[in-house]
Short mmCIF file of C-alpha atoms in Angstrom, two decimals:
data_model
loop_
_atom_site.label_atom_id
_atom_site.label_comp_id
_atom_site.label_asym_id
_atom_site.label_seq_id
_atom_site.Cartn_x
_atom_site.Cartn_y
_atom_site.Cartn_z
CA MET A 1 -69.29 -55.20 106.61
CA ARG A 2 -69.55 -52.54 109.23
CA PHE A 3 -71.94 -49.83 109.19
CA MET A 4 -71.85 -46.79 111.51
CA ILE A 5 -75.63 -45.39 112.94
CA ILE A 6 -75.33 -41.90 113.26
CA VAL A 7 -77.58 -40.12 115.73
CA LEU A 8 -78.07 -36.27 114.27
CA ALA A 9 -77.93 -33.58 116.85
CA ASN A 10 -80.78 -31.48 117.21
CA ALA A 11 -81.13 -28.09 119.71
CA THR A 12 -81.62 -30.09 122.84
CA SER A 13 -78.28 -32.22 122.21
CA GLU A 14 -76.56 -29.34 120.97
CA ALA A 15 -77.55 -27.58 123.90
CA GLY A 16 -75.65 -30.48 126.17
CA VAL A 17 -79.13 -30.67 127.82
CA LEU A 18 -79.32 -34.40 128.98
CA PRO A 19 -82.93 -36.22 129.47
CA PRO A 20 -83.60 -36.65 133.15
CA LEU A 21 -82.28 -40.16 134.51
CA ASP A 22 -85.60 -41.70 134.60
CA ASP A 23 -86.44 -40.89 130.53
CA PRO A 24 -87.37 -44.31 128.98
CA ILE A 25 -84.53 -43.34 126.48
CA PHE A 26 -81.82 -44.67 128.39
CA ALA A 27 -83.51 -48.04 128.86
CA ASP A 28 -84.74 -48.15 125.48
CA MET A 29 -80.89 -47.39 124.13
CA GLU A 30 -79.84 -50.15 126.91
CA ALA A 31 -81.92 -52.47 125.80
CA PHE A 32 -81.34 -52.24 122.17
CA HIS A 33 -77.66 -52.20 122.65
CA THR A 34 -78.17 -55.15 124.68
CA GLU A 35 -79.70 -56.84 121.69
CA LEU A 36 -77.20 -55.86 119.15
CA ALA A 37 -74.23 -57.16 121.89
CA GLN A 38 -75.72 -60.46 122.21
CA ALA A 39 -76.95 -61.09 118.54
CA GLY A 40 -73.00 -60.34 118.26
CA VAL A 41 -73.20 -57.37 116.04
CA LEU A 42 -72.15 -54.75 118.29
CA LEU A 43 -68.68 -53.11 117.89
CA ASP A 44 -68.94 -49.72 119.72
CA ALA A 45 -71.03 -47.32 120.70
CA ASN A 46 -70.88 -43.74 121.92
CA GLY A 47 -72.55 -40.10 122.91
CA LEU A 48 -70.78 -37.17 121.72
CA LYS A 49 -70.58 -33.69 123.79
CA PRO A 50 -72.16 -30.66 122.16
CA THR A 51 -70.23 -28.78 119.52
CA SER A 52 -69.52 -26.16 121.87
CA ALA A 53 -67.19 -28.31 123.57
CA GLY A 54 -65.57 -29.10 120.27
CA TRP A 55 -63.24 -27.47 117.15
CA ARG A 56 -62.83 -27.48 113.76
CA LEU A 57 -59.41 -27.29 111.74
CA ARG A 58 -59.87 -25.46 108.57
CA TYR A 59 -57.54 -26.30 105.64
CA GLU A 60 -57.08 -23.68 102.64
CA ASP A 61 -54.83 -23.82 99.89
CA GLY A 62 -51.25 -24.49 101.48
CA ALA A 63 -51.63 -22.50 104.48
CA LYS A 64 -51.81 -23.94 107.86
CA PRO A 65 -54.86 -25.10 109.24
CA ARG A 66 -57.05 -22.61 111.17
CA VAL A 67 -58.75 -23.55 114.30
CA LEU A 68 -62.54 -22.60 114.63
CA ASP A 69 -64.05 -23.23 118.07
CA GLY A 70 -67.71 -24.58 118.37
CA PRO A 71 -70.58 -24.40 118.53
CA PHE A 72 -71.38 -24.72 114.77
CA ALA A 73 -74.74 -23.38 113.48
CA GLU A 74 -75.49 -26.01 111.08
CA THR A 75 -77.39 -28.08 113.77
CA LYS A 76 -79.05 -30.70 112.03
CA GLU A 77 -75.64 -31.90 110.09
CA LEU A 78 -73.98 -32.49 113.40
CA ILE A 79 -73.60 -35.80 115.08
CA ALA A 80 -74.64 -36.33 118.57
CA GLY A 81 -73.69 -40.10 118.87
CA TYR A 82 -72.97 -43.43 117.00
CA THR A 83 -73.24 -46.82 116.67
CA LEU A 84 -71.00 -49.13 114.97
CA ILE A 85 -72.09 -52.34 114.17
CA GLN A 86 -70.63 -55.51 112.07
CA VAL A 87 -73.18 -57.38 109.86
CA ARG A 88 -73.09 -59.81 106.83
CA SER A 89 -75.28 -57.55 104.49
CA ARG A 90 -76.69 -54.29 104.12
CA GLU A 91 -80.36 -55.65 104.63
CA GLU A 92 -79.32 -56.63 108.13
CA ALA A 93 -77.92 -53.32 108.75
CA MET A 94 -81.26 -51.78 107.37
CA GLU A 95 -83.07 -54.12 109.79
CA TRP A 96 -81.11 -53.08 112.80
CA SER A 97 -81.62 -49.57 112.28
CA ARG A 98 -85.16 -49.81 111.69
CA ARG A 99 -84.93 -51.15 115.35
CA PHE A 100 -83.28 -48.32 116.53
CA PRO A 101 -85.03 -46.42 119.22
CA ALA A 102 -85.95 -42.68 118.76
CA PRO A 103 -83.27 -41.03 119.97
CA PHE A 104 -85.26 -38.12 120.87
CA ARG A 105 -88.65 -38.63 122.12
CA GLY A 106 -91.19 -36.08 121.11
CA GLN A 107 -88.64 -34.07 119.03
CA ALA A 108 -88.07 -34.47 115.57
CA CYS A 109 -84.78 -36.21 114.87
CA GLU A 110 -82.78 -38.37 112.22
CA VAL A 111 -80.59 -41.24 112.52
CA GLU A 112 -78.08 -41.66 109.54
CA VAL A 113 -76.46 -45.10 108.33
CA ARG A 114 -73.58 -44.99 106.67
CA GLN A 115 -71.19 -48.17 105.17
CA LEU A 116 -67.42 -47.94 106.04
CA TYR A 117 -64.81 -48.55 103.91
CA GLU A 118 -63.25 -52.08 104.13
CA PRO A 119 -59.51 -53.08 103.08
CA GLU A 120 -60.84 -54.79 99.96
CA ASP A 121 -61.81 -51.43 98.55
CA PHE A 122 -58.51 -50.42 98.51
CA GLU A 123 -57.63 -53.13 96.68
CA ALA A 124 -56.23 -53.18 92.94
CA GLY A 125 -59.02 -52.82 90.37
CA THR A 126 -61.30 -51.38 92.89
CA GLN A 127 -60.29 -48.05 92.51
CA GLY A 128 -62.68 -44.98 93.27
CA GLY A 129 -62.88 -44.69 97.06
CA PRO A 130 -60.57 -41.67 98.78
CA MET B 1 -90.66 -61.88 93.47
CA SER B 2 -89.42 -58.42 94.23
CA LEU B 3 -85.73 -59.06 94.86
CA GLN B 4 -86.02 -56.29 97.79
CA ILE B 5 -88.55 -57.95 99.80
CA GLU B 6 -86.87 -61.37 99.19
CA ARG B 7 -83.56 -59.88 100.72
CA THR B 8 -85.22 -58.19 103.54
CA VAL B 9 -86.80 -61.31 104.65
CA THR B 10 -83.46 -63.19 104.10
CA ALA B 11 -81.99 -60.75 106.49
CA VAL B 12 -84.42 -60.56 108.98
CA TRP B 13 -84.43 -64.56 108.67
CA ARG B 14 -80.35 -64.63 109.43
CA LEU B 15 -81.02 -61.78 112.46
CA GLU B 16 -83.60 -64.18 114.05
CA SER B 17 -83.45 -67.60 112.89
CA ALA B 18 -81.09 -68.87 115.95
CA LYS B 19 -83.57 -67.44 118.56
CA ILE B 20 -86.67 -69.26 116.23
CA ILE B 21 -85.02 -72.45 116.00
CA ALA B 22 -83.90 -72.11 119.66
CA HIS B 23 -87.28 -71.20 120.95
CA VAL B 24 -89.09 -74.12 118.88
CA ALA B 25 -86.61 -76.81 119.87
CA ARG B 26 -87.71 -76.42 123.46
CA ILE B 27 -91.44 -76.96 122.34
CA THR B 28 -90.27 -79.82 120.07
CA ARG B 29 -87.52 -81.41 122.00
CA ASP B 30 -85.38 -82.09 118.96
CA VAL B 31 -83.43 -79.82 116.85
CA GLY B 32 -83.93 -80.88 113.47
CA VAL B 33 -87.61 -80.82 113.60
CA ALA B 34 -87.40 -77.62 115.11
CA GLU B 35 -85.16 -76.61 111.99
CA GLU B 36 -87.70 -77.80 109.57
CA LEU B 37 -90.66 -76.33 111.24
CA ALA B 38 -88.66 -73.07 111.19
CA GLN B 39 -87.90 -73.40 107.64
CA ASP B 40 -91.29 -73.78 106.93
CA THR B 41 -92.52 -70.72 108.56
CA LEU B 42 -89.83 -69.08 106.05
CA LEU B 43 -91.41 -70.46 103.52
CA SER B 44 -94.74 -69.45 104.07
CA ALA B 45 -93.10 -65.87 104.71
CA LEU B 46 -91.77 -65.68 101.58
CA GLN B 47 -95.07 -66.68 99.64
CA ARG B 48 -97.39 -64.22 101.53
CA TRP B 49 -95.23 -60.90 102.40
CA PRO B 50 -94.58 -60.21 98.57
CA SER B 51 -98.53 -59.63 98.04
CA GLU B 52 -99.52 -59.03 101.37
CA GLY B 53 -96.39 -56.48 102.46
CA LEU B 54 -93.95 -56.70 105.10
CA PRO B 55 -95.76 -57.17 108.56
CA ASP B 56 -94.76 -54.30 111.15
CA LYS B 57 -92.50 -56.58 113.11
CA PRO B 58 -91.28 -59.48 110.62
CA ALA B 59 -89.20 -60.85 113.66
CA ALA B 60 -92.50 -60.93 115.76
CA TRP B 61 -94.41 -62.71 112.89
CA LEU B 62 -91.57 -65.17 112.23
CA MET B 63 -91.41 -66.13 116.16
CA THR B 64 -94.86 -66.39 116.60
CA ALA B 65 -95.47 -68.26 113.13
CA ALA B 66 -92.95 -70.56 113.87
CA LYS B 67 -94.16 -71.53 117.42
CA ASN B 68 -97.74 -72.19 116.59
CA ARG B 69 -96.31 -74.68 114.23
CA ALA B 70 -94.31 -75.98 116.82
CA LEU B 71 -97.39 -76.47 119.45
CA ASP B 72 -99.46 -78.10 116.26
CA HIS B 73 -96.56 -80.29 115.70
CA VAL B 74 -96.18 -81.38 119.13
CA ARG B 75 -99.97 -81.75 119.55
CA ALA B 76 -100.28 -83.82 116.46
CA GLU B 77 -97.33 -86.38 117.71
CA ALA B 78 -98.99 -86.45 121.38
CA LEU B 79 -102.68 -87.32 119.93
CA HIS B 80 -100.72 -89.65 117.71
CA ALA B 81 -98.87 -91.79 120.03
CA ARG B 82 -99.46 -90.42 123.61
CA LYS B 83 -95.97 -91.62 124.01
CA HIS B 84 -94.43 -88.94 126.09
CA GLU B 85 -96.73 -88.11 129.17
CA GLU B 86 -94.21 -85.12 130.23
CA LEU B 87 -94.89 -83.90 126.83
CA GLY B 88 -98.36 -83.09 127.45
CA ALA B 89 -97.44 -81.67 130.64
CA ASP B 90 -95.08 -79.04 129.31
CA LEU B 91 -97.67 -78.83 126.36
CA ASP B 92 -100.20 -77.43 129.02
CA ALA B 93 -97.01 -75.29 130.36
CA GLN B 94 -96.45 -73.88 127.42
CA GLN B 95 -100.09 -72.81 126.27
CA ALA B 96 -100.60 -71.34 129.50
CA HIS B 97 -98.02 -69.08 128.51
CA ILE B 98 -99.55 -68.37 124.96
CA VAL B 99 -100.77 -64.64 124.95
CA PRO B 100 -102.99 -63.62 122.25
CA ASP B 101 -100.93 -60.46 121.73
CA PHE B 102 -98.21 -62.13 120.24
CA VAL B 103 -95.66 -58.82 120.65
CA ASP B 104 -96.07 -59.18 124.12
CA GLY B 105 -95.72 -62.51 124.38
CA LEU B 106 -92.69 -62.28 122.52
CA ASP B 107 -91.15 -59.42 124.27
CA ALA B 108 -92.02 -61.57 127.64
CA ALA B 109 -90.33 -64.61 126.15
CA ARG B 110 -87.17 -62.20 124.98
CA ALA B 111 -86.69 -61.16 128.62
CA ASP B 112 -86.27 -64.37 130.25
CA ASP B 113 -85.97 -67.72 127.81
CA ILE B 114 -84.46 -66.76 125.04
CA GLY B 115 -80.62 -66.78 126.29
CA ASP B 116 -81.03 -69.79 127.70
CA ASP B 117 -82.94 -71.64 124.49
CA LEU B 118 -79.95 -70.14 122.91
CA LEU B 119 -77.27 -71.36 124.72
CA ARG B 120 -79.32 -74.88 124.61
CA LEU B 121 -79.04 -74.62 121.08
CA ILE B 122 -75.08 -73.97 120.67
CA PHE B 123 -74.44 -76.76 123.32
CA THR B 124 -76.74 -79.04 121.04
CA ALA B 125 -75.33 -78.56 117.85
CA CYS B 126 -71.72 -78.77 119.07
CA HIS B 127 -72.63 -82.01 121.40
CA PRO B 128 -69.33 -84.34 121.50
CA VAL B 129 -71.48 -87.29 119.86
CA LEU B 130 -71.07 -85.66 116.78
CA SER B 131 -68.05 -85.49 114.71
CA THR B 132 -65.86 -82.28 114.36
CA GLU B 133 -67.06 -81.53 110.78
CA ALA B 134 -70.64 -82.25 111.79
CA ARG B 135 -70.67 -80.26 114.52
CA THR B 136 -69.23 -77.20 112.56
CA ALA B 137 -71.72 -77.84 109.56
CA LEU B 138 -74.80 -77.56 112.19
CA THR B 139 -73.26 -74.82 114.09
CA LEU B 140 -72.81 -72.56 110.36
CA ARG B 141 -76.79 -74.07 109.70
CA LEU B 142 -78.35 -73.36 113.12
CA LEU B 143 -76.91 -70.62 114.76
CA GLY B 144 -75.36 -68.97 111.65
CA GLY B 145 -78.32 -69.35 109.24
CA LEU B 146 -76.28 -69.84 106.45
CA THR B 147 -77.62 -72.09 103.69
CA THR B 148 -76.39 -75.03 102.92
CA ALA B 149 -75.14 -73.71 99.65
CA GLU B 150 -73.37 -70.83 101.60
CA ILE B 151 -71.59 -73.80 103.92
CA ALA B 152 -70.50 -75.59 101.08
CA ARG B 153 -68.91 -72.82 99.29
CA ALA B 154 -66.95 -72.16 102.62
CA TYR B 155 -65.50 -75.28 102.94
CA LEU B 156 -65.06 -75.85 98.87
CA ALA B 157 -67.25 -78.87 99.67
CA ALA B 158 -70.23 -79.94 97.22
CA GLU B 159 -73.38 -78.70 98.37
CA PRO B 160 -74.81 -82.36 98.54
CA THR B 161 -71.72 -83.64 100.73
CA ILE B 162 -72.92 -80.58 103.17
CA ALA B 163 -76.51 -81.59 103.15
CA GLN B 164 -76.07 -84.81 103.66
CA ARG B 165 -73.49 -84.28 106.95
CA ILE B 166 -76.48 -81.77 108.29
CA VAL B 167 -78.94 -84.89 107.78
CA ARG B 168 -76.84 -87.15 109.68
CA ALA B 169 -75.89 -85.28 112.37
CA LYS B 170 -79.41 -84.55 113.18
CA LYS B 171 -80.62 -87.97 112.92
CA THR B 172 -77.17 -88.71 115.07
CA LEU B 173 -78.37 -86.58 117.70
CA ALA B 174 -82.06 -87.94 117.78
CA ALA B 175 -80.70 -91.74 117.89
CA ALA B 176 -78.34 -90.53 120.77
CA ARG B 177 -81.51 -89.02 122.72
CA VAL B 178 -79.59 -85.97 123.35
CA PRO B 179 -81.72 -83.69 125.29
CA PHE B 180 -82.33 -80.34 124.80
CA GLU B 181 -80.92 -78.76 127.79
CA LEU B 182 -77.51 -76.98 129.14
CA PRO B 183 -74.86 -79.67 129.87
CA PRO B 184 -75.21 -81.22 133.75
CA ALA B 185 -72.28 -79.89 135.70
CA ASP B 186 -70.25 -83.02 135.22
CA GLN B 187 -70.30 -82.26 131.52
CA ARG B 188 -69.86 -78.67 131.60
CA SER B 189 -66.30 -78.45 130.87
CA GLU B 190 -66.21 -80.81 128.09
CA ARG B 191 -69.05 -79.67 126.65
CA LEU B 192 -67.95 -75.82 126.42
CA ALA B 193 -64.39 -77.21 124.99
CA SER B 194 -66.47 -78.69 122.13
CA VAL B 195 -68.39 -75.56 121.53
CA LEU B 196 -65.15 -73.19 121.77
CA GLU B 197 -63.21 -75.54 119.58
CA VAL B 198 -65.90 -75.47 116.81
CA ILE B 199 -66.11 -71.70 116.82
CA TYR B 200 -62.03 -71.47 116.47
CA LEU B 201 -62.20 -74.07 113.74
CA VAL B 202 -64.42 -71.91 111.65
CA PHE B 203 -62.49 -68.70 112.64
CA ASN B 204 -59.11 -70.49 111.50
CA GLU B 205 -60.77 -72.04 107.79
CA GLY B 206 -61.71 -68.07 107.40
CA TYR B 207 -58.17 -66.97 108.73
CA SER B 208 -56.15 -69.57 107.10
CA ALA B 209 -57.88 -71.67 104.72
CA THR B 210 -56.52 -75.41 104.79
CA ALA B 211 -57.04 -75.65 100.52
CA GLY B 212 -57.94 -73.65 97.78
CA GLU B 213 -56.76 -70.50 95.71
CA ASP B 214 -57.47 -67.50 98.50
CA TRP B 215 -55.67 -67.58 101.32
CA LEU B 216 -58.62 -65.65 103.51
CA ARG B 217 -62.05 -66.53 103.60
CA PRO B 218 -62.96 -63.27 105.94
CA ALA B 219 -66.75 -63.96 105.61
CA LEU B 220 -65.83 -67.24 108.01
CA CYS B 221 -63.85 -64.93 110.25
CA GLU B 222 -66.51 -63.03 110.74
CA GLU B 223 -69.37 -65.48 111.43
CA ALA B 224 -67.03 -66.93 114.11
CA LEU B 225 -66.30 -63.55 115.39
CA ARG B 226 -70.36 -63.01 115.55
CA LEU B 227 -70.70 -66.60 116.96
CA ALA B 228 -67.82 -66.03 119.92
CA ARG B 229 -69.20 -62.40 120.58
CA VAL B 230 -72.95 -63.99 120.86
CA LEU B 231 -71.80 -66.88 123.16
CA MET B 232 -69.94 -64.42 125.37
CA GLY B 233 -73.13 -62.30 125.55
CA LEU B 234 -74.65 -65.46 127.01
CA MET B 235 -71.50 -66.57 128.98
CA PRO B 236 -69.83 -63.25 130.03
CA ASP B 237 -68.25 -64.67 133.48
CA GLU B 238 -66.57 -67.73 131.93
CA ALA B 239 -63.02 -67.48 131.31
CA GLU B 240 -62.36 -69.34 128.48
CA VAL B 241 -65.28 -67.72 126.64
CA LEU B 242 -63.83 -64.63 127.50
CA GLY B 243 -60.40 -66.07 126.27
CA LEU B 244 -61.64 -67.24 122.57
CA ASN B 245 -63.37 -63.88 122.21
CA ALA B 246 -60.14 -62.15 123.15
CA LEU B 247 -57.94 -64.59 120.80
CA VAL B 248 -60.28 -64.00 117.42
CA GLU B 249 -60.57 -60.21 117.84
CA ILE B 250 -57.05 -59.77 118.20
CA GLN B 251 -56.41 -62.22 115.57
CA ALA B 252 -58.92 -60.63 113.21
CA SER B 253 -57.45 -57.23 114.02
CA ARG B 254 -54.52 -58.28 111.58
CA LEU B 255 -56.90 -59.65 108.71
CA ALA B 256 -56.09 -56.52 106.32
CA ALA B 257 -52.32 -57.08 107.21
CA ARG B 258 -52.06 -60.61 106.28
CA THR B 259 -51.96 -60.04 102.58
CA ASP B 260 -50.00 -57.91 100.37
CA ARG B 261 -51.94 -56.09 97.41
CA GLU B 262 -51.52 -59.13 95.22
CA GLY B 263 -53.10 -61.47 97.81
CA ARG B 264 -49.92 -62.82 98.92
CA PRO B 265 -49.65 -64.24 102.44
CA VAL B 266 -47.32 -61.52 104.82
CA LEU B 267 -46.17 -63.16 108.13
CA LEU B 268 -46.61 -61.44 111.21
CA MET B 269 -43.53 -60.10 111.69
CA GLU B 270 -43.19 -58.58 108.48
CA GLN B 271 -46.82 -57.08 108.28
CA ASP B 272 -47.66 -53.12 108.05
CA ARG B 273 -49.00 -52.93 111.85
CA SER B 274 -50.43 -49.41 110.64
CA ARG B 275 -53.11 -51.84 109.15
CA TRP B 276 -54.11 -53.56 112.34
CA ASP B 277 -57.54 -52.72 113.43
CA PRO B 278 -56.93 -50.91 116.51
CA LEU B 279 -60.75 -51.29 117.18
CA LEU B 280 -60.80 -54.92 117.51
CA ILE B 281 -57.24 -55.01 119.22
CA ARG B 282 -59.07 -52.84 122.01
CA ARG B 283 -61.95 -55.41 122.03
CA GLY B 284 -59.63 -58.06 122.66
CA LEU B 285 -57.42 -56.43 125.31
CA ALA B 286 -60.83 -55.42 127.11
CA ALA B 287 -61.88 -59.08 127.11
CA LEU B 288 -58.46 -59.89 128.48
CA GLN B 289 -58.83 -57.28 131.28
CA ARG B 290 -62.40 -58.92 132.15
CA ILE B 291 -60.61 -62.20 132.50
CA ALA B 292 -58.00 -60.70 134.85
CA GLU B 293 -60.73 -59.25 137.00
CA LEU B 294 -62.30 -62.89 136.98
CA ARG B 295 -59.05 -63.76 138.98
CA GLN B 296 -59.31 -67.68 137.45
CA ALA B 297 -56.56 -69.53 136.37
CA LEU B 298 -55.96 -69.09 132.36
CA GLY B 299 -56.96 -72.00 130.03
CA PRO B 300 -55.44 -72.31 126.36
CA TYR B 301 -57.50 -69.65 124.57
CA ALA B 302 -56.80 -67.23 127.28
CA LEU B 303 -53.14 -67.99 126.97
CA GLN B 304 -53.15 -67.98 123.30
CA ALA B 305 -54.98 -64.50 123.31
CA ALA B 306 -52.40 -63.44 125.91
CA ILE B 307 -49.88 -64.23 123.33
CA ALA B 308 -51.86 -62.49 120.61
CA ALA B 309 -51.90 -59.54 122.80
CA CYS B 310 -48.55 -59.00 123.42
CA HIS B 311 -47.78 -59.17 119.51
CA ALA B 312 -50.64 -56.47 119.26
CA ARG B 313 -49.12 -54.25 122.06
CA ALA B 314 -45.83 -53.89 120.34
CA VAL B 315 -45.99 -50.86 117.63
CA LYS B 316 -42.92 -52.11 116.02
CA ALA B 317 -42.11 -55.73 115.22
CA ALA B 318 -38.91 -55.07 117.00
CA ASP B 319 -40.89 -53.71 120.29
CA THR B 320 -42.28 -57.20 121.05
CA ASP B 321 -41.59 -58.79 124.43
CA TRP B 322 -40.50 -62.27 123.39
CA ASP B 323 -39.64 -63.21 127.12
CA GLU B 324 -43.30 -62.71 127.91
CA ILE B 325 -44.24 -64.51 125.29
CA VAL B 326 -41.91 -67.65 126.16
CA ALA B 327 -43.45 -67.52 129.68
CA LEU B 328 -46.81 -67.67 128.22
CA TYR B 329 -45.70 -70.47 125.92
CA ASP B 330 -44.29 -72.41 129.19
CA ALA B 331 -48.10 -71.99 130.67
CA LEU B 332 -50.02 -72.87 127.57
CA CYS B 333 -47.55 -76.06 127.51
CA GLN B 334 -48.82 -77.45 130.79
CA VAL B 335 -52.34 -76.88 130.35
CA SER B 336 -52.68 -77.70 126.76
CA PRO B 337 -49.65 -79.83 125.49
CA SER B 338 -49.07 -80.44 121.95
CA PRO B 339 -46.39 -80.60 119.41
CA VAL B 340 -47.72 -77.54 117.72
CA VAL B 341 -47.70 -75.47 120.76
CA GLU B 342 -44.31 -76.87 121.20
CA LEU B 343 -43.03 -75.51 117.58
CA ASN B 344 -44.68 -72.47 118.22
CA ARG B 345 -42.85 -71.77 121.60
CA ALA B 346 -39.37 -72.93 119.99
CA VAL B 347 -40.07 -70.15 117.76
CA ALA B 348 -40.82 -67.91 120.52
CA VAL B 349 -37.45 -69.13 122.11
CA SER B 350 -35.70 -68.32 118.73
CA MET B 351 -36.57 -64.71 119.07
CA ALA B 352 -35.71 -64.17 122.71
CA GLU B 353 -32.35 -66.41 122.79
CA GLY B 354 -31.26 -66.90 119.27
CA PRO B 355 -31.73 -69.04 116.42
CA ALA B 356 -29.87 -71.87 117.82
CA ALA B 357 -31.68 -72.22 120.95
CA GLY B 358 -34.84 -72.41 118.34
CA LEU B 359 -33.23 -74.81 116.31
CA ALA B 360 -32.55 -77.31 118.68
CA LEU B 361 -36.11 -77.51 120.42
CA VAL B 362 -37.08 -77.99 116.84
CA ASP B 363 -34.75 -80.83 116.05
CA GLU B 364 -35.94 -82.55 118.62
CA LEU B 365 -39.85 -82.23 117.42
CA VAL B 366 -38.29 -83.57 113.98
CA ALA B 367 -36.73 -86.27 116.39
CA ALA B 368 -40.19 -87.07 117.82
CA GLY B 369 -42.01 -87.57 114.25
CA THR B 370 -45.08 -86.33 115.83
CA LEU B 371 -45.43 -83.16 113.25
CA ASP B 372 -44.31 -85.14 110.41
CA ARG B 373 -47.20 -83.89 108.16
CA TYR B 374 -47.30 -80.68 109.53
CA HIS B 375 -45.46 -78.10 106.62
CA TRP B 376 -45.03 -75.61 109.31
CA LEU B 377 -42.10 -77.79 110.69
CA PRO B 378 -40.00 -77.55 107.82
CA SER B 379 -41.13 -74.28 107.26
CA VAL B 380 -39.77 -72.78 110.62
CA ARG B 381 -37.04 -75.37 110.40
CA GLY B 382 -35.97 -73.77 107.26
CA ASP B 383 -36.25 -69.97 108.54
CA LEU B 384 -34.16 -70.76 111.91
CA LEU B 385 -31.58 -72.57 109.37
CA ALA B 386 -31.59 -69.29 107.08
CA LYS B 387 -30.91 -67.19 109.82
CA LEU B 388 -27.81 -69.44 111.17
CA GLY B 389 -26.69 -68.86 107.53
CA ARG B 390 -27.17 -72.88 106.39
CA GLU B 391 -28.69 -71.55 103.11
CA ALA B 392 -28.73 -75.25 101.33
CA GLU B 393 -30.08 -76.76 104.23
CA ALA B 394 -32.69 -74.33 104.61
CA ARG B 395 -33.59 -74.24 100.78
CA ALA B 396 -34.26 -78.01 101.23
CA GLU B 397 -36.68 -77.62 104.00
CA PHE B 398 -38.68 -74.67 102.24
CA GLU B 399 -38.79 -77.34 99.00
CA LYS B 400 -40.33 -79.87 101.50
CA ALA B 401 -42.73 -77.55 103.22
CA ALA B 402 -44.15 -76.09 99.70
CA ALA B 403 -44.82 -79.69 98.69
CA MET B 404 -46.42 -80.39 102.12
CA THR B 405 -49.04 -77.73 102.06
CA ALA B 406 -52.59 -78.12 100.06
CA ASN B 407 -52.99 -74.12 100.24
CA GLU B 408 -51.82 -72.95 96.64
CA ARG B 409 -50.75 -69.19 98.15
CA GLU B 410 -48.66 -70.49 100.99
CA ARG B 411 -46.98 -73.03 98.47
CA GLN B 412 -46.07 -69.89 96.37
CA LEU B 413 -44.64 -68.19 99.43
CA LEU B 414 -42.32 -71.22 100.43
CA LEU B 415 -41.26 -71.77 96.91
CA ALA B 416 -40.50 -67.95 96.98
CA ARG B 417 -38.52 -68.56 100.27
CA ALA B 418 -36.35 -71.63 98.65
CA ARG B 419 -35.32 -69.38 95.83
CA SER B 420 -34.26 -66.13 97.95
#
């Protein structure tokens, strides 16, 4: 089963300010992701540029979608990066997420973990998904 | 006991057990003893943690506790017999490294030795002195952290059978005095082949179960993927390790498309390619790219991965580059000749040059008689005969194949083709 560890954005990430290259967060993140890779758990990981460089499409009843340019206001609900892992149980995902380094040193920040749908979630008799 | 704590402990154990067993084995020089000591540690954690609460760093706690048990064990042994003088020297060396703050000690151990210890454990569990079945069971147990019951369920075997197989494997290793070390240069390729074979067999058992009602056992595929990725992390410049990795990633990308909604198998050319997993394909292609950068001759796994990649790159089945696939099979027949490879090559030739050319090659295999018990031979032959319009002969071949397979899902598919 797959889980996405989502680093939620904050004012710093939304401002597009990267920490200085000698910030220990880079080494911590690299060490953690190396450990994930060596445990055979890591599928993918990336940081996302701020929403000022992105856009949204808004769909309203039958009309063509409207393009809304970033940045977006609700900073804490935005995503600054993700790490996708494949593990054998929910508890393993929990344990790995506990070891995730605090993404913004000295600042309040949150990491959210979500499970991905798997093909079997869409098989007959297990309706309830999208 | 609180179910939640038990689940957490089990999860931590699964994440850490291979590293712990590997580290302990370096101290005890015996994977069987190492595993028992590690298990004892797990039991004591399961007894203590529900009342005392989880330690801050459960993984570090388990590692240190297991290491201490191992040192006690070795000390007792050394006192007992004084038979291994070198062991004593080893022990001194070990003790010199013991740091009172175990977290620091653990981090230090992580940084240098754990990778090598894990490799030693993989090579020991897959030692050619063991039968394939024993290697597989021991690998799933020691590297996968699977319980005997889980292995038994995956292989549809009785639990005592698997337990016995593991016990016997450990005894065999001890009796053969298999050292806990990386293989010496002259045995390196044979030993590595033995490791890769085990991982691929586990994958295949999950991908296309040899018996039973379910055609797929995804948990075994995932376990093999994980082991292949672990090995690639430990040996990133070994072309065949990358090759196996690419092969299992690309094959696993098709898992969701390999069965229809009723669980019936769907063959490669009929699969809905939009259900292939692009992330796994990309990972497989990336591993192949790294092999190309190594500029080494392609081995059997890399060649099979390159064939799988040809299918992965074709958006529609009709886009498949069959000439390239035939060329890759030609190379595979050179480096790893086998009747099964010849049969697969015949299929590729039939796609590139027409069914008659494929049938001629298949008939050579039938005449050679080496694949008499392989149900895919009549199945392929039936397919080619059907394409040539020889319906009655085709039906007979499908019925013959159906009678030969032990997998219920495959049998139904073949019988359906015989009727059509």
